Amino acid sequence: MRFVFSFLFVALSVSALAQSNHLVVMGGGGEPKGSPSTIFDAELASIGAFAKSNPHWQSSVIFDGGHAQTEAIVSQHFGRFNSAGQTFSGKNFEALIALYERRLNSGEIKSGDKLLIHINSHGALRNAKGEETHRISTSDAAITNLQTLGGVTVPLDRLKQLTELAAKKGVKLGIVDLSCHSGSTLNLANANTCVISATGPEHYSFGGGATFSAKFNQAMAKGKSLEEVFLTARSNYGDTSFPMISTPQGRDVQSRIYELLTPYLYYFDPQSDKHTKYLEQEVQSKNTCAPQEDLKELVTLVEELLKTVGGADTQRELQYFKTAVTNYFNYLAKTREEMRSAGFPQAMERVSFCTNLKSPINRRGARTRECTEYRVKDLLALDINRVQAHFRDMSRRSKGEEAMIAQAIVSNLDQARKKKDELLRQNPRLARVADFWKQNPNRRQETFALAAHVSKSHQRLFEKLYRQSPATGPNPCRDFVL
Amino acid sequence: MLWLIFTALAHASCGVYEFKGTPRIVGDQLLLVIAENSRSERIFTTDATEQAKLAPFLDREVQGEFQLTGVQSPKEASASEFVALEDSEHDPLNPHYQSYLRLKEVRPCP
């Protein structure tokens, strides 16, 4: 009898204290209307498959809204899609976060429980003015730009309070952000919260096929820690992202190589171009040795590592990385040289033309000068005769302030013409600047191939540095077991 | 996408917009035209100082930001404070990234 009571007591205690697991899946925003699917479908299906085969995880989903195929995937894996409550709108995002805050506060989700937030939407670059993380697209509108997004977004800073509550209540929190520029989300990590991102703060992420996002979701399995899932996916993926993790080892390696590798993971793409902007900034930089110094630091890192690691495969892959990054460096150095020959640093400078102070514009009672400012490359593209004729005509047709301003612009364009002639006389090659980027029709393929080689080969470097990292401290990614 | 442009102007709020469009000299005005030659074509008038900013991009697709200052009709609005103007590359593989107008930040009308 005593045994029976003891058994019952233990069984009841275990039941009362049983840990619960909670999965929140959100994203799929910013996609254009008109198509039945979204670019997030493959990853939605794979996280859905995880949820379906692990019913001990209680799921909540707000995803997309307005794309029949995507909604069907939600229905298939998470139960019937309810568009009012499950569309990934700003309103539903706020309601869901508030709900989980209440569940933590009330003790419904308690110490020892796990909460995994899985995010997959379009992600913006972090705005350094006031944002700790970055914004992601909701389904309220389509994006217009892959870097700043446009459309309608929500801030992942909104999760900050949840991370603090989880730490206070002893709830294990995991945040997986598979969106573009998601490296900024690592700023939500703390001793209790594990954050994993599909890429760095300056890079795009990708989905489907053999991408990191696809591999990560596929590697999620009962009994594996988030750190194990991350390392498995990160050791063999095929895209040009830079996945990150908030463990002490991850932070150590990322701080050593991410910035150095950044330009070598860019490639030219007409709609989402980071490569051209990087080169245009670089070519204006006073420190022309910086790329060479960064390459040297990377190569030294690899050579030091080569002395300590064994295995023919590893040695070969590290050597391959050295070759891949040097090849891309040489390509960029050659392009910079061609840009300089074409007058590029000068083409990015600004020139300003202003009316004479002796003949100010009377603007709403104030006497001001009318100034017109252009980048040199825009001045070179300016059809001055045609534009000047337009403003001359405007000055004749209009009256008062508008006529004065139009006349002032005509005068500024006279100065602009002189400047343009002078610039072309001093450097006739400037005339080619406007067409510089159009001269190589293979730029997209060439830069993509170079970036893909660097990305593929750096994976072994990351893994080895991670395993050797001396960094220590709390590791909530290791403690978060699926 | 074009339908969205229509709704954006029909119920437009004053504020900062991201756009991609083409500056044209039409008659005696230098205008910004968005969704050109479509049923959703919209034109944006602006003052002389702002027209001078658009001038280097005349007859070419340009992207950037402006402040919508007023709506005169469902097809015509006024804009100012053009910034971040850049030549826009055309990508036929991504048609929905062609001409657009998107509200970035609501601001009171002047």
XYZ file of C-alpha atoms in Angstrom:
592
model
C 0.000 0.000 0.000
C 2.827 2.375 0.947
C 4.427 1.645 -2.435
C 1.159 2.434 -4.236
C 0.816 5.789 -2.443
C 4.439 6.646 -3.175
C 3.944 5.765 -6.803
C 0.768 7.861 -7.026
C 2.489 10.823 -5.321
C 5.417 10.689 -7.732
C 3.140 10.274 -10.764
C 0.963 13.235 -9.711
C 4.022 15.371 -9.001
C 5.549 14.582 -12.397
C 2.252 15.381 -14.076
C 1.997 18.744 -12.295
C 5.578 19.654 -13.091
C 5.653 18.207 -16.635
C 7.417 20.520 -18.956
C 5.488 21.921 -21.874
C 6.867 22.919 -25.235
C 5.536 25.819 -27.276
C 6.224 26.612 -30.915
C 5.309 29.949 -32.494
C 5.631 30.119 -36.278
C 5.317 33.486 -37.978
C 6.152 35.162 -41.268
C 5.365 34.912 -44.948
C 4.755 38.661 -45.263
C 5.571 41.147 -47.999
C 4.790 38.915 -50.947
C 3.000 40.328 -54.000
C -0.617 39.443 -54.595
C -1.653 37.466 -57.609
C 0.329 34.294 -57.082
C -1.055 31.283 -55.190
C 2.285 30.697 -53.428
C 4.984 32.597 -51.554
C 8.752 32.124 -51.490
C 8.375 30.858 -47.920
C 6.331 27.762 -48.764
C 9.126 25.164 -48.641
C 10.337 26.220 -45.182
C 6.774 26.558 -43.919
C 6.136 22.964 -44.993
C 9.281 21.701 -43.267
C 8.665 23.469 -39.946
C 5.073 22.252 -40.307
C 6.303 18.695 -40.729
C 8.337 19.079 -37.532
C 5.275 20.342 -35.663
C 3.077 17.556 -36.998
C 5.516 14.788 -36.119
C 6.159 16.279 -32.659
C 2.683 16.804 -31.215
C 4.153 17.455 -27.756
C 4.995 20.909 -29.147
C 1.923 23.154 -28.888
C 1.890 25.338 -31.987
C 0.605 28.821 -32.763
C 0.838 30.117 -36.312
C 0.419 33.505 -37.956
C 1.612 33.242 -41.523
C 1.030 35.013 -44.825
C -2.650 35.544 -45.740
C -3.894 35.874 -49.303
C -1.954 33.093 -51.051
C -3.991 29.917 -51.410
C -1.076 27.478 -51.572
C 0.647 28.952 -48.517
C -2.586 28.905 -46.543
C -3.102 25.273 -47.602
C 0.307 24.375 -46.127
C -0.726 25.993 -42.830
C -3.977 24.010 -42.895
C -2.197 20.762 -43.715
C 0.306 20.959 -40.861
C -1.229 23.174 -38.199
C -4.995 22.783 -38.658
C -7.471 24.814 -40.679
C -6.179 28.295 -41.634
C -8.287 31.035 -40.124
C -7.590 34.155 -42.155
C -8.885 36.631 -39.559
C -6.738 35.317 -36.747
C -3.800 33.763 -38.591
C -2.902 36.235 -41.332
C 0.515 37.692 -40.585
C -0.751 41.228 -40.052
C 0.671 43.830 -37.701
C -2.444 43.438 -35.563
C -2.112 39.649 -35.264
C 1.627 39.935 -34.585
C 0.980 42.266 -31.668
C -1.868 40.102 -30.364
C 0.240 36.928 -30.473
C 3.237 38.460 -28.684
C 0.922 39.940 -26.050
C -0.744 36.525 -25.615
C 2.596 34.831 -24.894
C 3.558 37.597 -22.492
C 0.317 36.941 -20.626
C 0.956 33.179 -20.641
C 4.396 33.740 -19.139
C 3.130 36.224 -16.584
C 0.262 33.993 -15.496
C 2.502 30.943 -15.074
C 0.679 29.000 -17.762
C 4.121 28.703 -19.342
C 6.391 28.062 -16.399
C 9.977 27.517 -15.330
C 11.648 24.737 -17.334
C 9.168 25.026 -20.223
C 10.419 25.795 -23.696
C 9.207 28.427 -26.121
C 10.557 28.434 -29.677
C 9.754 31.395 -31.954
C 10.364 30.584 -35.597
C 10.357 33.595 -37.960
C 10.534 33.507 -41.742
C 9.579 36.669 -43.626
C 11.274 39.403 -45.639
C 13.714 41.183 -43.325
C 15.094 44.725 -43.503
C 18.535 46.066 -42.741
C 18.683 47.269 -39.137
C 18.084 50.983 -38.806
C 20.944 52.117 -36.573
C 18.825 55.038 -35.391
C 16.881 53.427 -32.600
C 16.572 49.770 -33.596
C 18.241 46.936 -31.714
C 17.158 44.289 -34.185
C 15.370 44.835 -37.497
C 11.920 44.901 -39.051
C 10.163 42.161 -40.968
C 7.365 42.356 -43.535
C 3.778 41.642 -42.695
C 1.155 40.517 -45.180
C -0.485 43.960 -45.106
C 1.396 44.987 -48.280
C 4.053 43.829 -50.720
C 7.644 44.930 -50.307
C 9.254 47.296 -52.780
C 12.883 46.874 -51.845
C 14.761 43.900 -50.442
C 16.934 46.042 -48.147
C 14.563 48.623 -46.691
C 11.423 46.618 -47.543
C 8.789 49.327 -47.865
C 5.310 47.852 -47.563
C 4.226 47.311 -43.962
C 6.586 45.952 -41.325
C 6.754 45.048 -37.648
C 9.806 45.492 -35.404
C 11.400 42.399 -33.863
C 12.425 44.721 -31.016
C 8.881 43.921 -29.859
C 10.222 40.515 -28.710
C 12.599 42.152 -26.219
C 10.053 42.117 -23.397
C 9.378 38.440 -24.050
C 13.096 37.632 -23.669
C 13.176 39.482 -20.350
C 10.028 37.769 -19.090
C 11.315 34.335 -20.124
C 14.588 34.955 -18.268
C 12.719 36.117 -15.169
C 10.405 33.107 -15.204
C 13.083 30.534 -16.076
C 11.429 29.636 -19.386
C 13.870 28.500 -22.057
C 13.457 30.737 -25.074
C 14.714 30.074 -28.612
C 14.360 32.560 -31.461
C 15.110 31.393 -34.987
C 15.034 34.226 -37.528
C 15.388 33.023 -41.116
C 14.709 36.405 -42.727
C 17.179 38.565 -44.640
C 19.549 40.677 -42.498
C 18.540 38.560 -39.486
C 21.980 38.756 -37.844
C 20.662 41.874 -36.093
C 18.228 39.678 -34.174
C 21.162 38.258 -32.175
C 20.850 41.464 -30.136
C 17.857 39.794 -28.427
C 20.027 37.011 -27.001
C 20.791 36.762 -23.282
C 21.923 34.065 -20.852
C 18.499 32.453 -21.166
C 17.585 33.200 -24.795
C 19.198 31.429 -27.739
C 19.039 33.291 -31.046
C 19.885 31.765 -34.408
C 19.816 33.731 -37.648
C 19.959 32.509 -41.239
C 22.388 35.250 -42.153
C 24.418 38.234 -40.978
C 23.067 41.762 -40.461
C 24.362 42.903 -43.866
C 23.371 39.913 -45.997
C 20.380 38.292 -47.606
C 19.106 34.875 -46.611
C 17.637 32.309 -48.961
C 15.068 29.531 -48.938
C 14.326 26.203 -50.568
C 16.730 23.686 -52.094
C 19.967 23.261 -50.165
C 19.909 26.662 -48.468
C 20.741 27.103 -44.791
C 17.080 27.785 -43.972
C 15.987 24.548 -45.627
C 18.781 22.540 -43.980
C 18.033 24.041 -40.574
C 14.366 23.108 -40.633
C 15.166 19.634 -41.952
C 17.715 19.069 -39.173
C 15.223 19.903 -36.411
C 14.485 16.657 -34.567
C 13.428 15.515 -31.132
C 16.380 15.272 -28.733
C 18.656 17.647 -30.654
C 19.746 20.952 -29.180
C 19.346 24.162 -31.168
C 23.138 24.402 -31.260
C 23.411 20.926 -32.812
C 20.735 21.743 -35.394
C 22.532 24.975 -36.266
C 25.956 23.338 -36.621
C 24.558 20.504 -38.741
C 22.851 22.920 -41.129
C 25.795 25.320 -41.170
C 28.325 22.662 -42.145
C 26.840 22.046 -45.592
C 24.530 24.561 -47.197
C 24.433 26.132 -50.624
C 23.781 29.872 -50.651
C 25.681 33.103 -49.971
C 24.290 33.864 -46.523
C 26.253 33.898 -43.261
C 24.243 32.031 -40.574
C 24.866 33.143 -36.987
C 24.267 31.817 -33.470
C 24.340 33.583 -30.124
C 26.493 31.024 -28.247
C 29.786 32.339 -26.806
C 31.651 30.317 -29.445
C 29.428 31.634 -32.224
C 29.902 35.244 -31.144
C 33.659 34.693 -30.949
C 33.948 33.282 -34.488
C 31.470 35.729 -35.992
C 33.372 38.694 -34.536
C 36.595 37.342 -36.042
C 35.465 36.618 -39.594
C 32.087 38.149 -40.472
C 33.253 41.658 -41.275
C 36.281 40.372 -43.171
C 34.117 38.071 -45.291
C 31.281 40.540 -45.891
C 32.248 41.816 -49.391
C 33.091 38.309 -50.595
C 29.519 37.136 -49.989
C 28.014 39.925 -52.109
C 27.255 39.516 -55.765
C 25.730 41.775 -58.368
C 21.988 41.535 -58.694
C 19.993 44.240 -60.466
C 17.242 44.350 -57.865
C 19.005 43.624 -54.619
C 22.495 44.873 -55.274
C 24.996 45.258 -52.459
C 28.076 44.518 -54.564
C 28.024 47.760 -56.617
C 27.412 49.962 -53.578
C 30.297 48.281 -51.753
C 32.651 48.935 -54.687
C 31.494 52.538 -55.100
C 32.110 53.213 -51.406
C 35.406 51.362 -51.434
C 36.725 53.247 -54.439
C 36.095 56.534 -52.618
C 37.803 55.375 -49.447
C 41.029 57.118 -48.496
C 42.434 53.876 -47.071
C 43.086 52.001 -50.299
C 45.054 49.332 -48.409
C 42.093 48.231 -46.265
C 40.895 45.378 -48.553
C 44.462 44.046 -48.805
C 44.868 44.186 -45.011
C 41.546 42.416 -44.478
C 42.508 39.670 -46.918
C 45.851 39.251 -45.162
C 44.067 38.868 -41.817
C 41.777 36.188 -43.248
C 44.609 34.300 -44.912
C 46.708 34.434 -41.726
C 43.748 33.029 -39.790
C 43.494 30.108 -42.207
C 47.244 29.461 -42.150
C 47.292 29.387 -38.346
C 44.375 26.970 -38.419
C 46.100 24.753 -40.978
C 48.920 24.213 -38.467
C 46.560 22.823 -35.858
C 43.941 20.786 -37.713
C 44.394 17.348 -39.127
C 42.551 15.437 -41.821
C 43.242 15.656 -45.533
C 39.685 16.791 -46.298
C 39.820 19.650 -43.828
C 43.258 20.742 -45.024
C 42.056 20.675 -48.622
C 38.892 22.641 -47.844
C 40.773 25.298 -45.912
C 43.242 25.657 -48.785
C 40.289 25.898 -51.153
C 38.821 28.703 -49.045
C 42.125 30.577 -49.232
C 42.080 30.254 -53.026
C 38.389 31.220 -53.315
C 38.715 34.361 -51.209
C 41.946 35.382 -52.979
C 40.297 34.903 -56.379
C 37.402 37.169 -55.382
C 39.815 39.692 -53.875
C 41.720 39.822 -57.193
C 38.470 40.295 -59.135
C 37.422 43.166 -56.843
C 40.896 44.745 -56.997
C 40.802 44.632 -60.810
C 37.297 46.145 -60.870
C 38.377 48.923 -58.473
C 41.314 49.674 -60.757
C 39.009 49.848 -63.792
C 36.641 52.098 -61.847
C 39.484 54.448 -60.958
C 40.604 54.534 -64.596
C 37.053 55.456 -65.583
C 37.145 58.369 -63.117
C 34.924 56.735 -60.524
C 35.946 58.368 -57.267
C 35.390 61.746 -58.876
C 32.082 60.608 -60.383
C 30.650 60.044 -56.892
C 31.600 63.532 -55.637
C 28.973 66.220 -55.324
C 29.087 69.561 -57.060
C 26.886 72.473 -56.166
C 25.773 75.473 -58.205
C 24.240 78.507 -56.511
C 22.924 81.873 -57.577
C 24.982 84.916 -56.748
C 24.437 86.377 -53.304
C 24.032 89.777 -54.945
C 20.824 88.590 -56.619
C 19.010 86.561 -53.949
C 15.625 84.883 -54.354
C 12.819 86.404 -52.368
C 11.325 83.215 -50.933
C 8.260 83.752 -48.756
C 9.723 86.993 -47.497
C 13.242 85.605 -46.889
C 16.171 86.433 -49.165
C 17.935 83.169 -50.056
C 20.137 81.706 -52.750
C 18.885 78.991 -55.080
C 21.296 76.060 -55.119
C 21.294 72.989 -57.325
C 23.454 70.019 -56.308
C 24.371 66.957 -58.363
C 26.700 64.023 -58.122
C 29.263 64.278 -60.895
C 27.898 61.143 -62.566
C 24.389 62.644 -62.603
C 25.730 65.946 -63.938
C 27.386 64.023 -66.754
C 24.042 62.419 -67.633
C 22.209 65.761 -67.555
C 20.925 67.050 -70.917
C 21.632 70.656 -70.000
C 20.290 72.301 -73.179
C 16.936 70.560 -72.948
C 16.519 71.113 -69.215
C 17.637 74.721 -69.435
C 15.087 75.362 -72.201
C 12.394 73.957 -69.906
C 13.317 76.277 -67.018
C 13.748 79.285 -69.343
C 10.232 78.656 -70.583
C 8.976 78.307 -67.004
C 10.561 81.611 -65.989
C 8.734 83.334 -68.876
C 5.370 81.725 -68.137
C 5.294 82.118 -64.367
C 5.323 85.062 -62.041
C 6.834 86.133 -58.735
C 8.809 83.632 -56.692
C 8.412 80.752 -59.138
C 9.697 82.849 -62.047
C 12.695 83.967 -59.977
C 13.552 80.402 -58.979
C 13.244 79.134 -62.555
C 15.522 81.946 -63.737
C 17.999 81.097 -60.960
C 18.056 77.452 -62.086
C 18.756 78.593 -65.662
C 21.718 80.502 -64.285
C 22.847 77.498 -62.178
C 22.673 75.312 -65.281
C 25.048 77.725 -67.044
C 27.523 77.042 -64.230
C 26.770 73.314 -64.494
C 27.568 73.342 -68.214
C 30.930 75.019 -67.579
C 31.703 72.506 -64.829
C 30.726 69.555 -67.007
C 32.927 70.785 -69.867
C 35.814 71.372 -67.463
C 35.486 67.901 -65.914
C 35.436 66.201 -69.322
C 38.359 68.303 -70.552
C 40.426 67.335 -67.496
C 39.397 63.687 -67.609
C 37.819 62.565 -70.909
C 37.337 59.067 -69.484
C 34.590 60.442 -67.230
C 32.300 60.285 -70.257
C 32.317 56.496 -69.856
C 31.206 56.550 -66.212
C 27.487 56.418 -66.934
C 27.940 53.227 -68.921
C 30.630 51.668 -66.737
C 28.449 49.016 -65.131
C 26.794 48.128 -68.419
C 30.096 47.201 -70.050
C 30.243 43.718 -68.554
C 27.044 41.784 -69.261
C 28.407 38.754 -67.372
C 28.911 40.558 -64.068
C 26.005 38.803 -62.399
C 27.223 35.293 -63.247
C 30.881 36.080 -62.534
C 30.316 37.613 -59.102
C 27.770 34.985 -58.130
C 30.223 32.168 -58.932
C 32.987 33.868 -56.915
C 30.721 34.510 -53.913
C 29.325 30.980 -54.029
C 32.852 29.498 -53.868
C 33.751 31.667 -50.877
C 30.516 30.785 -49.130
C 30.855 27.066 -49.671
C 34.493 26.905 -48.622
C 34.184 29.149 -45.540
C 31.835 26.645 -43.894
C 34.679 24.349 -42.818
C 36.620 27.380 -41.554
C 33.651 28.435 -39.411
C 33.147 24.941 -38.056
C 36.816 24.472 -37.093
C 37.069 27.907 -35.472
C 33.822 27.199 -33.598
C 35.067 23.884 -32.230
C 38.388 25.425 -31.187
C 36.944 28.610 -29.706
C 38.073 29.208 -26.137
C 34.968 31.343 -25.433
C 32.909 30.262 -22.440
C 29.718 31.320 -20.710
C 26.052 30.377 -20.538
C 24.924 28.501 -23.624
C 21.112 28.545 -23.881
C 21.354 27.117 -27.421
C 22.931 23.926 -26.027
C 20.412 23.797 -23.183
C 17.444 24.173 -25.533
C 16.729 20.575 -26.535
C 13.925 19.899 -28.985
C 0.676 45.730 -58.042
C -0.930 48.319 -60.320
C -4.168 47.968 -58.404
C -2.246 48.727 -55.227
C -0.856 51.908 -56.764
C -4.406 52.964 -57.584
C -5.602 52.396 -54.047
C -2.553 54.177 -52.651
C -3.395 57.378 -54.523
C -7.136 57.181 -54.156
C -6.764 57.154 -50.378
C -3.304 58.694 -50.181
C -1.977 60.062 -46.911
C 0.585 62.832 -46.861
C 3.986 61.486 -45.907
C 7.204 60.015 -47.187
C 6.900 57.598 -50.089
C 9.352 55.301 -51.805
C 8.900 55.319 -55.525
C 10.170 54.124 -58.825
C 9.098 56.102 -61.862
C 10.192 58.184 -64.823
C 10.630 61.985 -64.987
C 9.186 63.417 -68.222
C 8.820 66.855 -69.732
C 5.160 66.938 -70.737
C 4.070 70.199 -72.310
C 5.438 72.926 -70.092
C 5.961 70.745 -66.990
C 8.662 68.408 -65.722
C 6.711 65.629 -63.988
C 7.325 62.318 -62.307
C 5.239 59.570 -63.909
C 4.556 56.321 -62.062
C 3.070 53.180 -63.645
C 3.411 54.877 -67.000
C 1.109 53.795 -69.834
C -0.989 51.654 -67.543
C -4.532 52.191 -66.325
C -2.977 53.090 -62.988
C -0.683 55.780 -64.382
C -0.252 58.625 -61.909
C 1.592 61.899 -62.276
C 3.322 63.959 -59.621
C 3.899 67.656 -60.057
C 6.542 69.494 -58.103
C 8.129 72.932 -57.827
C 11.080 74.198 -59.832
C 13.744 73.382 -57.212
C 12.558 69.762 -57.038
C 12.284 69.530 -60.828
C 15.971 70.455 -61.039
C 16.774 67.452 -58.814
C 14.884 65.105 -61.166
C 16.414 66.625 -64.314
C 19.469 64.297 -64.632
C 17.124 61.302 -64.762
C 14.883 62.699 -67.488
C 13.298 59.891 -69.547
C 15.052 57.208 -67.446
C 13.644 55.111 -64.635
C 14.663 56.501 -61.231
C 13.994 55.374 -57.687
C 14.091 57.353 -54.476
C 11.854 58.965 -51.891
C 9.631 62.026 -51.821
C 7.095 63.672 -49.616
C 3.527 63.621 -50.902
C 2.165 67.073 -50.183
C -1.311 66.878 -51.671
C -3.647 64.989 -53.957
C -5.316 66.995 -56.714
C -7.245 64.130 -58.320
C -7.134 60.306 -58.398
C -4.521 60.615 -61.144
C -2.513 63.642 -60.024
C -0.712 64.602 -56.840
C 2.012 66.995 -55.747
C 5.335 66.022 -54.209
C 8.440 67.648 -52.757
C 11.702 66.843 -50.934
C 13.012 64.292 -53.419
C 15.975 62.421 -51.885
C 18.123 59.313 -52.455
C 17.629 59.487 -56.217
C 19.324 56.649 -58.037
C 19.166 55.191 -61.498
C 17.005 52.116 -61.366
C 17.991 48.891 -63.026
C 15.196 47.143 -64.849
C 14.741 43.467 -64.109
C 12.332 41.702 -66.468
C 12.414 38.635 -64.220
C 10.818 40.594 -61.382
C 7.951 42.520 -62.948
C 6.478 43.513 -59.611
C 9.650 45.476 -58.848
C 8.914 47.855 -61.719
C 7.204 51.186 -61.158
C 5.848 51.528 -57.622
C 4.737 53.886 -54.906
C 4.786 52.899 -51.248
C 4.036 54.843 -48.101
C 7.022 54.808 -45.762
C 6.007 57.292 -43.096
C 2.820 59.292 -42.553
C 3.385 63.014 -41.992
C 0.908 65.855 -41.673
C 0.017 67.603 -44.918
C 1.695 71.028 -45.214
